[in-house]
Amino acid sequence: MKRIYSPLAEKSIKSLKVGDEVSLSGVIYTARDLAHQELSDAVRHNRKLPICLRDQVIYYCGPTPRQKDRVIGSCGPTTSSRMDDFTLDLLKVGLKGMIGKGPRSPQVRAAIKKYKAVYFLAIGGCGALLSTRVKKARVVAYKKFGPEAIYRLEVEDFPLIVGIDSAGRDIYKRKAG
Amino acid sequence: MRKIHARQITSIISELCIEANTNLRSDVKRALRLSLAREDNPRARGILQMLLDNAACARKFKLAICQDTGLPCVFVKLGQEVLIVGGDFLKAINKGVEEGYRKGYLRNSITAHPLKRKTTPGFSPAVVTVEIVKGAHLELAVLPKGFGCENKSALRMFKPSEGPEKIKDFIIREVKLAGSEACPPFIVGVGIGATSDRAASLAKEALLRPLKRKNSDKIVAKLEKELLNKINRLGIGPMGLGGKTTCLGVNVLTAPTHIAGLPVAINISCHALRSASRRI
């Protein structure tokens, strides 16, 4: 199990190989369908983004509401391919990591290689367990979208698998090939 | 006539929503444990163990098993000798859904208009299926359906002559297409017969049947077994990362259909197949 920290340093991205099991600590931002539409629209129209994405990691996740004595509700990954059409825009402005579940489009895979980024898999349907690895959480943008708002999360030892590494190697393609 | 108060329906639905979302069905847990015992791919084993740990964690902290607490599907069997008093039946159900989802800290995932969107989502309305049955009882089942897997639903209208082999090919193809995105290992619901819409509804209803219960219809039981074995030979595995655990069970429901048709619908559930029911 490799330990890595977010925001991601170039060196640590390069050290990751497809299939590696990693444990991530640091800051990550949630964003799913609606937030992606908004962020991508802002990039395309040269508007200021509500968060700076340089070297950051986005987690495709819409958590359940928080119970009073907990940091966050259940918070597992959602299907990544729904974000594919918006991902290039975010990589262009410095996004370095994505966490989700399932395969990505060939375009996204190529862009991950081009921008030297990385795509991680989290285990789908493990939201309760994953919530225990979140130490702080607060909404930082698009509050009105409810679960689709952008949350800033501080995570500790968040368990992930490298799905596509910075050389463009894809865990799903490798398996099929 | 036996009178049942709308308030009672609200409170039962509320409890069922929380129970379904926080306590993984015992038949699903059992199937996961059996799969773990049989699985020899190390990564698949690790993931299956995590799924069991997740279910225990959800139960312990009364947390949602999955953050996608689904679109609540409510199946009602209403005895014809029951009279609902004290309020509107559908409203009572939706009120129960809202109450349960709020109390249980479950996610508001329902967008009021499918095209408008961009508003704060709500908890309801549920999709309610009512069947009038004999007797003086009321049976309520809540199945919160996550959309990672619901998005992989499919329907095909076969020719009557095509039969089981073609149906199997269709199901296998759809399961392959669902792949890792629908969170395998799956539970596959299949509806065969009736009309296109009814077949789709049957496919979802099939997910309510406990996994270990064998189908009483011999032809259908054989089809279920063959499909299960075939799907598990696809090698998709937990999270689509390989292994022999791709499917925990196949449940098929059939209904009489027209001489000119053979509708077949598939409704895939992720490994977090959640439902809870009560009879009063």
Tab-separated table of C-alpha atoms in Angstrom:
chain	number	residue	atom	x	y	z
A	1	MET	CA	0.000	0.000	0.000
A	2	LYS	CA	1.539	3.296	-1.168
A	3	ARG	CA	0.859	6.432	0.854
A	4	ILE	CA	0.224	9.612	-1.096
A	5	TYR	CA	-0.897	13.124	-0.259
A	6	SER	CA	-3.226	15.566	-1.914
A	7	PRO	CA	-2.797	18.178	-3.432
A	8	LEU	CA	-0.713	15.874	-5.622
A	9	ALA	CA	2.959	16.461	-6.246
A	10	GLU	CA	4.318	15.684	-9.717
A	11	LYS	CA	6.740	13.186	-8.243
A	12	SER	CA	4.069	11.201	-6.453
A	13	ILE	CA	1.851	11.102	-9.556
A	14	LYS	CA	4.763	9.712	-11.559
A	15	SER	CA	5.428	7.038	-8.948
A	16	LEU	CA	1.929	5.587	-9.327
A	17	LYS	CA	1.379	2.617	-11.614
A	18	VAL	CA	-1.923	1.228	-12.806
A	19	GLY	CA	-3.291	-1.328	-10.345
A	20	ASP	CA	-1.384	0.089	-7.356
A	21	GLU	CA	-3.288	0.121	-4.107
A	22	VAL	CA	-2.818	3.487	-2.475
A	23	SER	CA	-3.824	5.262	0.655
A	24	LEU	CA	-4.566	8.959	0.154
A	25	SER	CA	-4.457	11.651	2.809
A	26	GLY	CA	-5.091	15.369	2.454
A	27	VAL	CA	-7.672	17.606	0.820
A	28	ILE	CA	-10.043	16.444	-1.915
A	29	TYR	CA	-13.136	18.091	-3.420
A	30	THR	CA	-16.389	16.364	-4.248
A	31	ALA	CA	-18.045	17.175	-7.566
A	32	ARG	CA	-20.561	15.220	-9.604
A	33	ASP	CA	-22.857	15.844	-12.563
A	34	LEU	CA	-24.177	19.350	-11.862
A	35	ALA	CA	-20.935	20.720	-10.401
A	36	HIS	CA	-19.089	19.397	-13.454
A	37	GLN	CA	-21.478	21.154	-15.812
A	38	GLU	CA	-20.983	24.406	-13.906
A	39	LEU	CA	-17.188	24.119	-13.594
A	40	SER	CA	-16.742	23.167	-17.220
A	41	ASP	CA	-19.015	26.016	-18.315
A	42	ALA	CA	-16.943	28.448	-16.263
A	43	VAL	CA	-13.701	27.193	-17.860
A	44	ARG	CA	-15.159	27.452	-21.363
A	45	HIS	CA	-16.335	31.017	-20.771
A	46	ASN	CA	-13.197	32.120	-18.938
A	47	ARG	CA	-15.073	32.758	-15.724
A	48	LYS	CA	-13.473	32.408	-12.316
A	49	LEU	CA	-13.976	28.982	-10.722
A	50	PRO	CA	-15.332	28.783	-7.173
A	51	ILE	CA	-12.298	26.653	-6.218
A	52	CYS	CA	-8.758	26.561	-7.573
A	53	LEU	CA	-8.169	23.173	-9.166
A	54	ARG	CA	-4.384	23.357	-9.573
A	55	ASP	CA	-2.859	20.031	-8.384
A	56	GLN	CA	-6.165	19.111	-6.744
A	57	VAL	CA	-8.124	15.872	-6.635
A	58	ILE	CA	-11.844	15.679	-7.421
A	59	TYR	CA	-13.967	12.932	-5.922
A	60	TYR	CA	-17.098	11.947	-7.854
A	61	CYS	CA	-19.343	11.743	-4.838
A	62	GLY	CA	-22.629	13.049	-3.479
A	63	PRO	CA	-22.731	12.185	0.221
A	64	THR	CA	-25.801	11.526	2.347
A	65	PRO	CA	-26.607	14.178	4.984
A	66	ARG	CA	-24.430	14.232	8.089
A	67	GLN	CA	-25.677	12.867	11.409
A	68	LYS	CA	-25.055	15.230	14.316
A	69	ASP	CA	-22.185	13.266	15.823
A	70	ARG	CA	-20.455	12.458	12.539
A	71	VAL	CA	-18.209	14.318	10.080
A	72	ILE	CA	-20.083	13.299	6.948
A	73	GLY	CA	-22.711	10.826	5.823
A	74	SER	CA	-22.147	7.822	3.605
A	75	CYS	CA	-19.762	8.909	0.835
A	76	GLY	CA	-18.781	6.338	-1.790
A	77	PRO	CA	-17.932	6.999	-5.439
A	78	THR	CA	-20.440	7.499	-8.239
A	79	THR	CA	-20.041	6.400	-11.891
A	80	SER	CA	-17.168	8.338	-13.463
A	81	SER	CA	-18.147	8.100	-17.124
A	82	ARG	CA	-20.911	10.668	-16.611
A	83	MET	CA	-18.171	13.252	-15.999
A	84	ASP	CA	-16.151	12.309	-19.106
A	85	ASP	CA	-17.472	15.136	-21.300
A	86	PHE	CA	-16.396	17.764	-18.756
A	87	THR	CA	-13.094	16.292	-17.591
A	88	LEU	CA	-10.860	17.793	-20.286
A	89	ASP	CA	-11.842	21.324	-19.267
A	90	LEU	CA	-10.867	20.640	-15.681
A	91	LEU	CA	-7.559	18.993	-16.587
A	92	LYS	CA	-6.747	22.097	-18.649
A	93	VAL	CA	-6.911	24.262	-15.533
A	94	GLY	CA	-4.636	22.052	-13.493
A	95	LEU	CA	-6.740	19.217	-12.037
A	96	LYS	CA	-4.392	16.307	-11.320
A	97	GLY	CA	-6.470	13.568	-9.779
A	98	MET	CA	-9.941	12.071	-10.030
A	99	ILE	CA	-11.626	9.463	-7.861
A	100	GLY	CA	-14.643	7.496	-9.044
A	101	LYS	CA	-15.790	4.108	-10.221
A	102	GLY	CA	-15.817	2.436	-13.607
A	103	PRO	CA	-13.972	3.015	-16.888
A	104	ARG	CA	-13.302	6.345	-18.640
A	105	SER	CA	-13.598	7.305	-22.302
A	106	PRO	CA	-10.560	7.003	-24.614
A	107	GLN	CA	-10.493	10.834	-24.748
A	108	VAL	CA	-10.211	11.101	-20.981
A	109	ARG	CA	-7.554	8.399	-20.899
A	110	ALA	CA	-5.504	10.299	-23.512
A	111	ALA	CA	-5.960	13.566	-21.620
A	112	ILE	CA	-4.818	11.973	-18.357
A	113	LYS	CA	-1.613	10.992	-20.146
A	114	LYS	CA	-1.222	14.401	-21.781
A	115	TYR	CA	-1.688	16.365	-18.563
A	116	LYS	CA	0.202	13.840	-16.405
A	117	ALA	CA	-2.747	13.259	-14.124
A	118	VAL	CA	-4.133	10.128	-12.467
A	119	TYR	CA	-7.520	8.428	-12.122
A	120	PHE	CA	-8.258	6.459	-8.983
A	121	LEU	CA	-10.956	3.914	-8.247
A	122	ALA	CA	-12.708	3.836	-4.908
A	123	ILE	CA	-14.818	0.817	-3.991
A	124	GLY	CA	-18.422	1.421	-5.049
A	125	GLY	CA	-21.096	0.777	-2.461
A	126	CYS	CA	-18.709	1.230	0.460
A	127	GLY	CA	-19.920	4.681	1.465
A	128	ALA	CA	-20.411	3.922	5.139
A	129	LEU	CA	-16.910	2.516	5.560
A	130	LEU	CA	-15.312	5.314	3.521
A	131	SER	CA	-17.024	7.944	5.669
A	132	THR	CA	-14.850	6.843	8.600
A	133	ARG	CA	-11.780	8.050	6.662
A	134	VAL	CA	-13.094	11.606	6.312
A	135	LYS	CA	-11.857	13.879	9.098
A	136	LYS	CA	-13.380	17.206	8.046
A	137	ALA	CA	-16.050	18.228	5.547
A	138	ARG	CA	-17.655	21.490	4.511
A	139	VAL	CA	-19.547	22.811	1.501
A	140	VAL	CA	-17.506	25.327	-0.501
A	141	ALA	CA	-19.667	25.873	-3.607
A	142	TYR	CA	-23.083	25.274	-5.202
A	143	LYS	CA	-24.837	24.733	-1.887
A	144	LYS	CA	-28.257	24.800	-3.558
A	145	PHE	CA	-27.440	21.601	-5.433
A	146	GLY	CA	-27.738	19.689	-2.141
A	147	PRO	CA	-25.773	16.425	-2.428
A	148	GLU	CA	-24.336	17.729	-5.700
A	149	ALA	CA	-22.648	20.693	-3.999
A	150	ILE	CA	-18.849	20.857	-3.864
A	151	TYR	CA	-17.562	19.674	-0.492
A	152	ARG	CA	-14.014	20.175	0.669
A	153	LEU	CA	-12.982	16.978	2.439
A	154	GLU	CA	-9.950	16.256	4.548
A	155	VAL	CA	-9.321	12.538	4.320
A	156	GLU	CA	-6.930	10.187	6.057
A	157	ASP	CA	-5.840	6.874	4.563
A	158	PHE	CA	-8.583	6.874	1.941
A	159	PRO	CA	-8.200	3.481	0.191
A	160	LEU	CA	-7.894	3.698	-3.608
A	161	ILE	CA	-6.699	1.732	-6.624
A	162	VAL	CA	-4.921	3.415	-9.537
A	163	GLY	CA	-7.323	3.060	-12.477
A	164	ILE	CA	-5.418	5.070	-15.099
A	165	ASP	CA	-1.851	6.171	-14.448
A	166	SER	CA	-0.014	9.181	-15.857
A	167	ALA	CA	1.343	7.056	-18.700
A	168	GLY	CA	-2.247	6.374	-19.786
A	169	ARG	CA	-2.310	2.727	-18.721
A	170	ASP	CA	-5.857	1.667	-17.913
A	171	ILE	CA	-6.815	-1.058	-15.421
A	172	TYR	CA	-9.912	-1.991	-17.426
A	173	LYS	CA	-8.081	-2.157	-20.746
A	174	ARG	CA	-5.292	-4.212	-19.253
A	175	LYS	CA	-7.741	-6.763	-17.970
A	176	ALA	CA	-9.482	-7.092	-21.332
A	177	GLY	CA	-6.180	-7.263	-23.207
B	1	MET	CA	-64.005	-4.077	5.865
B	2	ARG	CA	-60.840	-3.755	7.860
B	3	LYS	CA	-59.807	-0.163	8.413
B	4	ILE	CA	-56.176	0.869	8.201
B	5	HIS	CA	-55.244	4.436	9.039
B	6	ALA	CA	-53.134	6.447	6.604
B	7	ARG	CA	-50.974	7.506	9.544
B	8	GLN	CA	-49.975	3.897	10.158
B	9	ILE	CA	-48.940	3.534	6.521
B	10	THR	CA	-46.789	6.665	6.790
B	11	SER	CA	-45.030	5.409	9.877
B	12	ILE	CA	-44.392	1.919	8.444
B	13	ILE	CA	-43.027	3.305	5.171
B	14	SER	CA	-40.773	5.636	7.141
B	15	GLU	CA	-39.341	2.725	9.132
B	16	LEU	CA	-38.934	0.563	6.038
B	17	CYS	CA	-36.978	3.299	4.231
B	18	ILE	CA	-34.482	3.491	7.079
B	19	GLU	CA	-34.260	-0.264	7.553
B	20	ALA	CA	-33.716	-0.957	3.848
B	21	ASN	CA	-31.027	1.705	3.502
B	22	THR	CA	-29.004	0.951	6.611
B	23	ASN	CA	-29.336	-2.796	7.099
B	24	LEU	CA	-28.180	-4.908	4.174
B	25	ARG	CA	-30.574	-7.773	3.412
B	26	SER	CA	-29.516	-10.948	5.192
B	27	ASP	CA	-29.782	-13.019	1.998
B	28	VAL	CA	-27.420	-10.587	0.246
B	29	LYS	CA	-24.957	-10.712	3.134
B	30	ARG	CA	-25.092	-14.497	3.070
B	31	ALA	CA	-24.473	-14.530	-0.688
B	32	LEU	CA	-21.490	-12.186	-0.232
B	33	ARG	CA	-20.044	-14.454	2.458
B	34	LEU	CA	-20.490	-17.560	0.304
B	35	SER	CA	-18.850	-15.780	-2.635
B	36	LEU	CA	-15.927	-14.723	-0.481
B	37	ALA	CA	-15.408	-18.336	0.555
B	38	ARG	CA	-15.350	-19.458	-3.090
B	39	GLU	CA	-13.416	-16.545	-4.595
B	40	ASP	CA	-9.685	-17.007	-5.168
B	41	ASN	CA	-8.739	-13.732	-6.867
B	42	PRO	CA	-6.975	-11.755	-4.086
B	43	ARG	CA	-8.271	-8.348	-5.160
B	44	ALA	CA	-11.815	-9.687	-5.500
B	45	ARG	CA	-11.547	-11.202	-2.025
B	46	GLY	CA	-10.372	-7.896	-0.597
B	47	ILE	CA	-13.305	-6.057	-2.148
B	48	LEU	CA	-15.882	-8.631	-1.005
B	49	GLN	CA	-14.513	-8.358	2.526
B	50	MET	CA	-14.805	-4.559	2.317
B	51	LEU	CA	-18.445	-4.882	1.251
B	52	LEU	CA	-19.168	-7.028	4.291
B	53	ASP	CA	-17.275	-4.602	6.544
B	54	ASN	CA	-19.241	-1.741	4.997
B	55	ALA	CA	-22.539	-3.463	5.779
B	56	ALA	CA	-21.434	-3.961	9.399
B	57	CYS	CA	-20.295	-0.334	9.650
B	58	ALA	CA	-23.598	0.923	8.189
B	59	ARG	CA	-25.560	-1.132	10.664
B	60	LYS	CA	-23.461	-0.086	13.638
B	61	PHE	CA	-23.663	3.658	12.975
B	62	LYS	CA	-27.116	3.586	11.302
B	63	LEU	CA	-25.465	4.990	8.191
B	64	ALA	CA	-26.652	4.495	4.645
B	65	ILE	CA	-24.999	1.404	3.106
B	66	CYS	CA	-24.402	3.479	-0.027
B	67	GLN	CA	-24.584	7.255	-0.458
B	68	ASP	CA	-26.957	6.643	-3.346
B	69	THR	CA	-30.006	5.926	-1.230
B	70	GLY	CA	-31.838	5.466	-4.461
B	71	LEU	CA	-35.172	6.273	-5.881
B	72	PRO	CA	-37.589	4.695	-3.424
B	73	CYS	CA	-39.732	2.086	-5.192
B	74	VAL	CA	-42.713	1.027	-3.120
B	75	PHE	CA	-44.558	-2.194	-3.852
B	76	VAL	CA	-48.005	-2.466	-2.310
B	77	LYS	CA	-50.224	-5.514	-2.024
B	78	LEU	CA	-53.545	-4.195	-0.894
B	79	GLY	CA	-56.174	-6.662	0.304
B	80	GLN	CA	-59.539	-5.904	-1.249
B	81	GLU	CA	-61.180	-5.977	2.154
B	82	VAL	CA	-59.021	-3.136	3.423
B	83	LEU	CA	-60.326	0.398	3.680
B	84	ILE	CA	-57.746	3.162	3.989
B	85	VAL	CA	-59.023	5.879	6.322
B	86	GLY	CA	-57.745	9.203	7.589
B	87	GLY	CA	-56.037	10.423	4.439
B	88	ASP	CA	-54.921	9.941	0.894
B	89	PHE	CA	-53.135	6.613	0.320
B	90	LEU	CA	-50.411	7.846	-2.041
B	91	LYS	CA	-49.807	10.938	0.036
B	92	ALA	CA	-49.419	8.735	3.111
B	93	ILE	CA	-46.753	6.706	1.314
B	94	ASN	CA	-44.818	9.747	0.109
B	95	LYS	CA	-45.049	11.353	3.518
B	96	GLY	CA	-43.562	8.177	4.972
B	97	VAL	CA	-40.747	8.272	2.434
B	98	GLU	CA	-39.960	11.892	3.284
B	99	GLU	CA	-40.091	11.237	6.990
B	100	GLY	CA	-37.889	8.147	6.754
B	101	TYR	CA	-35.340	9.742	4.462
B	102	ARG	CA	-35.115	12.824	6.693
B	103	LYS	CA	-34.923	10.911	9.976
B	104	GLY	CA	-32.495	8.346	8.580
B	105	TYR	CA	-30.142	10.982	7.108
B	106	LEU	CA	-30.711	9.482	3.692
B	107	ARG	CA	-29.962	11.413	0.547
B	108	ASN	CA	-32.375	13.684	-1.272
B	109	SER	CA	-31.803	12.397	-4.795
B	110	ILE	CA	-35.119	13.124	-6.518
B	111	THR	CA	-35.083	15.980	-8.996
B	112	ALA	CA	-38.590	17.380	-9.464
B	113	HIS	CA	-38.430	17.873	-13.216
B	114	PRO	CA	-36.364	15.489	-15.367
B	115	LEU	CA	-35.424	18.220	-17.847
B	116	LYS	CA	-35.243	21.348	-15.708
B	117	ARG	CA	-32.949	20.030	-12.934
B	118	LYS	CA	-30.483	22.485	-11.266
B	119	THR	CA	-32.648	22.764	-8.160
B	120	THR	CA	-32.215	21.284	-4.707
B	121	PRO	CA	-33.361	17.675	-5.008
B	122	GLY	CA	-36.129	16.245	-2.803
B	123	PHE	CA	-36.866	12.917	-1.107
B	124	SER	CA	-40.013	11.980	-3.001
B	125	PRO	CA	-42.190	11.060	-4.849
B	126	ALA	CA	-41.624	7.335	-4.733
B	127	VAL	CA	-42.526	5.084	-7.644
B	128	VAL	CA	-45.495	3.167	-6.299
B	129	THR	CA	-46.811	-0.107	-7.717
B	130	VAL	CA	-50.141	-1.268	-6.306
B	131	GLU	CA	-51.617	-4.716	-6.683
B	132	ILE	CA	-55.072	-5.472	-5.342
B	133	VAL	CA	-55.117	-8.919	-3.761
B	134	LYS	CA	-57.536	-11.159	-1.884
B	135	GLY	CA	-57.897	-10.732	1.854
B	136	ALA	CA	-57.826	-8.123	4.598
B	137	HIS	CA	-54.112	-7.452	4.844
B	138	LEU	CA	-51.715	-4.860	3.533
B	139	GLU	CA	-48.175	-5.640	2.456
B	140	LEU	CA	-45.674	-2.838	1.956
B	141	ALA	CA	-42.194	-3.258	0.480
B	142	VAL	CA	-39.645	-0.502	-0.053
B	143	LEU	CA	-36.822	-1.015	-2.524
B	144	PRO	CA	-34.543	2.023	-2.797
B	145	LYS	CA	-33.003	1.711	-6.255
B	146	GLY	CA	-29.605	3.249	-6.845
B	147	PHE	CA	-29.134	4.725	-10.282
B	148	GLY	CA	-25.655	3.471	-11.124
B	149	CYS	CA	-27.333	0.142	-11.763
B	150	GLU	CA	-30.804	1.413	-12.714
B	151	ASN	CA	-29.121	3.182	-15.653
B	152	LYS	CA	-28.234	-0.268	-17.026
B	153	SER	CA	-31.845	-1.441	-17.379
B	154	ALA	CA	-32.886	-2.764	-20.763
B	155	LEU	CA	-35.926	-4.041	-22.586
B	156	ARG	CA	-36.256	-6.108	-25.705
B	157	MET	CA	-39.295	-7.371	-27.535
B	158	PHE	CA	-38.425	-10.855	-28.824
B	159	LYS	CA	-40.225	-12.913	-31.414
B	160	PRO	CA	-42.216	-15.725	-29.739
B	161	SER	CA	-40.086	-18.293	-31.592
B	162	GLU	CA	-36.812	-16.965	-30.199
B	163	GLY	CA	-37.118	-18.622	-26.780
B	164	PRO	CA	-34.698	-19.110	-23.866
B	165	GLU	CA	-31.391	-19.233	-25.787
B	166	LYS	CA	-31.873	-15.800	-27.342
B	167	ILE	CA	-33.098	-14.456	-24.022
B	168	LYS	CA	-29.942	-15.723	-22.328
B	169	ASP	CA	-27.739	-14.060	-24.959
B	170	PHE	CA	-29.575	-10.783	-24.402
B	171	ILE	CA	-29.209	-10.896	-20.618
B	172	ILE	CA	-25.522	-11.797	-20.848
B	173	ARG	CA	-24.900	-8.952	-23.284
B	174	GLU	CA	-26.607	-6.452	-21.008
B	175	VAL	CA	-24.683	-7.656	-17.959
B	176	LYS	CA	-21.429	-7.261	-19.913
B	177	LEU	CA	-22.458	-3.743	-20.900
B	178	ALA	CA	-23.251	-2.895	-17.295
B	179	GLY	CA	-19.730	-4.043	-16.435
B	180	SER	CA	-17.997	-2.281	-13.580
B	181	GLU	CA	-20.217	0.804	-13.588
B	182	ALA	CA	-23.212	-0.866	-11.990
B	183	CYS	CA	-21.161	-2.067	-8.976
B	184	PRO	CA	-20.812	-5.829	-9.404
B	185	PRO	CA	-21.375	-8.410	-8.001
B	186	PHE	CA	-24.906	-7.940	-9.273
B	187	ILE	CA	-28.289	-9.324	-8.523
B	188	VAL	CA	-30.103	-9.641	-11.840
B	189	GLY	CA	-33.860	-9.196	-12.030
B	190	VAL	CA	-35.615	-10.361	-15.189
B	191	GLY	CA	-39.230	-9.892	-16.259
B	192	ILE	CA	-40.566	-12.063	-19.060
B	193	GLY	CA	-44.006	-11.747	-20.637
B	194	ALA	CA	-47.024	-9.419	-20.336
B	195	THR	CA	-46.371	-6.060	-22.058
B	196	SER	CA	-43.213	-3.970	-22.369
B	197	ASP	CA	-44.016	-1.812	-19.339
B	198	ARG	CA	-45.180	-4.711	-17.190
B	199	ALA	CA	-42.084	-6.766	-18.050
B	200	ALA	CA	-39.929	-3.861	-16.853
B	201	SER	CA	-41.896	-3.658	-13.630
B	202	LEU	CA	-41.638	-7.439	-13.105
B	203	ALA	CA	-37.869	-7.262	-13.588
B	204	LYS	CA	-37.634	-4.826	-10.700
B	205	GLU	CA	-40.122	-6.725	-8.551
B	206	ALA	CA	-38.034	-9.866	-9.062
B	207	LEU	CA	-35.324	-8.227	-6.951
B	208	LEU	CA	-37.587	-8.480	-3.910
B	209	ARG	CA	-37.460	-12.284	-3.914
B	210	PRO	CA	-34.945	-13.733	-1.432
B	211	LEU	CA	-31.856	-14.990	-3.248
B	212	LYS	CA	-31.765	-18.507	-1.908
B	213	ARG	CA	-35.400	-19.257	-2.644
B	214	LYS	CA	-35.668	-21.548	-5.634
B	215	ASN	CA	-38.149	-20.747	-8.356
B	216	SER	CA	-41.172	-23.083	-8.275
B	217	ASP	CA	-41.430	-23.000	-12.073
B	218	LYS	CA	-38.974	-25.641	-13.344
B	219	ILE	CA	-38.289	-23.998	-16.722
B	220	VAL	CA	-37.648	-20.664	-15.029
B	221	ALA	CA	-35.512	-22.216	-12.283
B	222	LYS	CA	-33.322	-23.797	-14.969
B	223	LEU	CA	-33.026	-20.476	-16.781
B	224	GLU	CA	-32.020	-18.712	-13.557
B	225	LYS	CA	-29.356	-21.288	-12.772
B	226	GLU	CA	-27.899	-21.254	-16.274
B	227	LEU	CA	-27.797	-17.458	-16.325
B	228	LEU	CA	-26.104	-17.293	-12.929
B	229	ASN	CA	-23.391	-19.729	-13.999
B	230	LYS	CA	-22.848	-17.999	-17.334
B	231	ILE	CA	-22.617	-14.550	-15.770
B	232	ASN	CA	-20.132	-15.759	-13.189
B	233	ARG	CA	-17.952	-17.122	-15.976
B	234	LEU	CA	-17.664	-13.644	-17.549
B	235	GLY	CA	-14.817	-12.768	-15.191
B	236	ILE	CA	-16.070	-9.215	-14.532
B	237	GLY	CA	-15.665	-9.662	-10.781
B	238	PRO	CA	-16.207	-7.203	-7.913
B	239	MET	CA	-15.823	-3.602	-9.158
B	240	GLY	CA	-15.093	-5.044	-12.608
B	241	LEU	CA	-11.527	-5.857	-11.581
B	242	GLY	CA	-11.708	-9.592	-12.234
B	243	GLY	CA	-12.705	-12.686	-10.316
B	244	LYS	CA	-15.412	-15.290	-10.431
B	245	THR	CA	-17.915	-13.310	-8.365
B	246	THR	CA	-19.912	-11.265	-10.867
B	247	CYS	CA	-23.432	-12.202	-9.859
B	248	LEU	CA	-24.982	-13.185	-6.537
B	249	GLY	CA	-28.297	-14.318	-7.958
B	250	VAL	CA	-30.697	-14.220	-10.890
B	251	ASN	CA	-34.398	-13.849	-10.186
B	252	VAL	CA	-36.890	-14.214	-13.011
B	253	LEU	CA	-40.583	-13.392	-12.903
B	254	THR	CA	-42.899	-14.383	-15.725
B	255	ALA	CA	-46.414	-13.422	-16.782
B	256	PRO	CA	-48.789	-14.534	-19.530
B	257	THR	CA	-48.219	-12.631	-22.746
B	258	HIS	CA	-49.653	-12.156	-26.234
B	259	ILE	CA	-49.317	-14.905	-28.880
B	260	ALA	CA	-47.368	-12.449	-31.047
B	261	GLY	CA	-44.835	-11.357	-28.477
B	262	LEU	CA	-42.172	-12.153	-25.919
B	263	PRO	CA	-41.165	-9.048	-23.936
B	264	VAL	CA	-38.021	-9.409	-21.826
B	265	ALA	CA	-36.760	-6.768	-19.422
B	266	ILE	CA	-33.669	-6.755	-17.244
B	267	ASN	CA	-33.180	-4.761	-14.086
B	268	ILE	CA	-29.728	-5.010	-12.566
B	269	SER	CA	-29.076	-4.332	-8.915
B	270	CYS	CA	-25.660	-3.487	-7.541
B	271	HIS	CA	-24.368	-5.657	-4.675
B	272	ALA	CA	-26.116	-3.264	-2.275
B	273	LEU	CA	-29.553	-4.689	-3.013
B	274	ARG	CA	-31.708	-3.021	-0.432
B	275	SER	CA	-35.307	-3.723	0.446
B	276	ALA	CA	-37.500	-4.114	3.486
B	277	SER	CA	-41.111	-5.184	3.768
B	278	ARG	CA	-43.901	-5.563	6.281
B	279	ARG	CA	-47.323	-7.151	6.283
B	280	ILE	CA	-50.123	-5.873	8.473
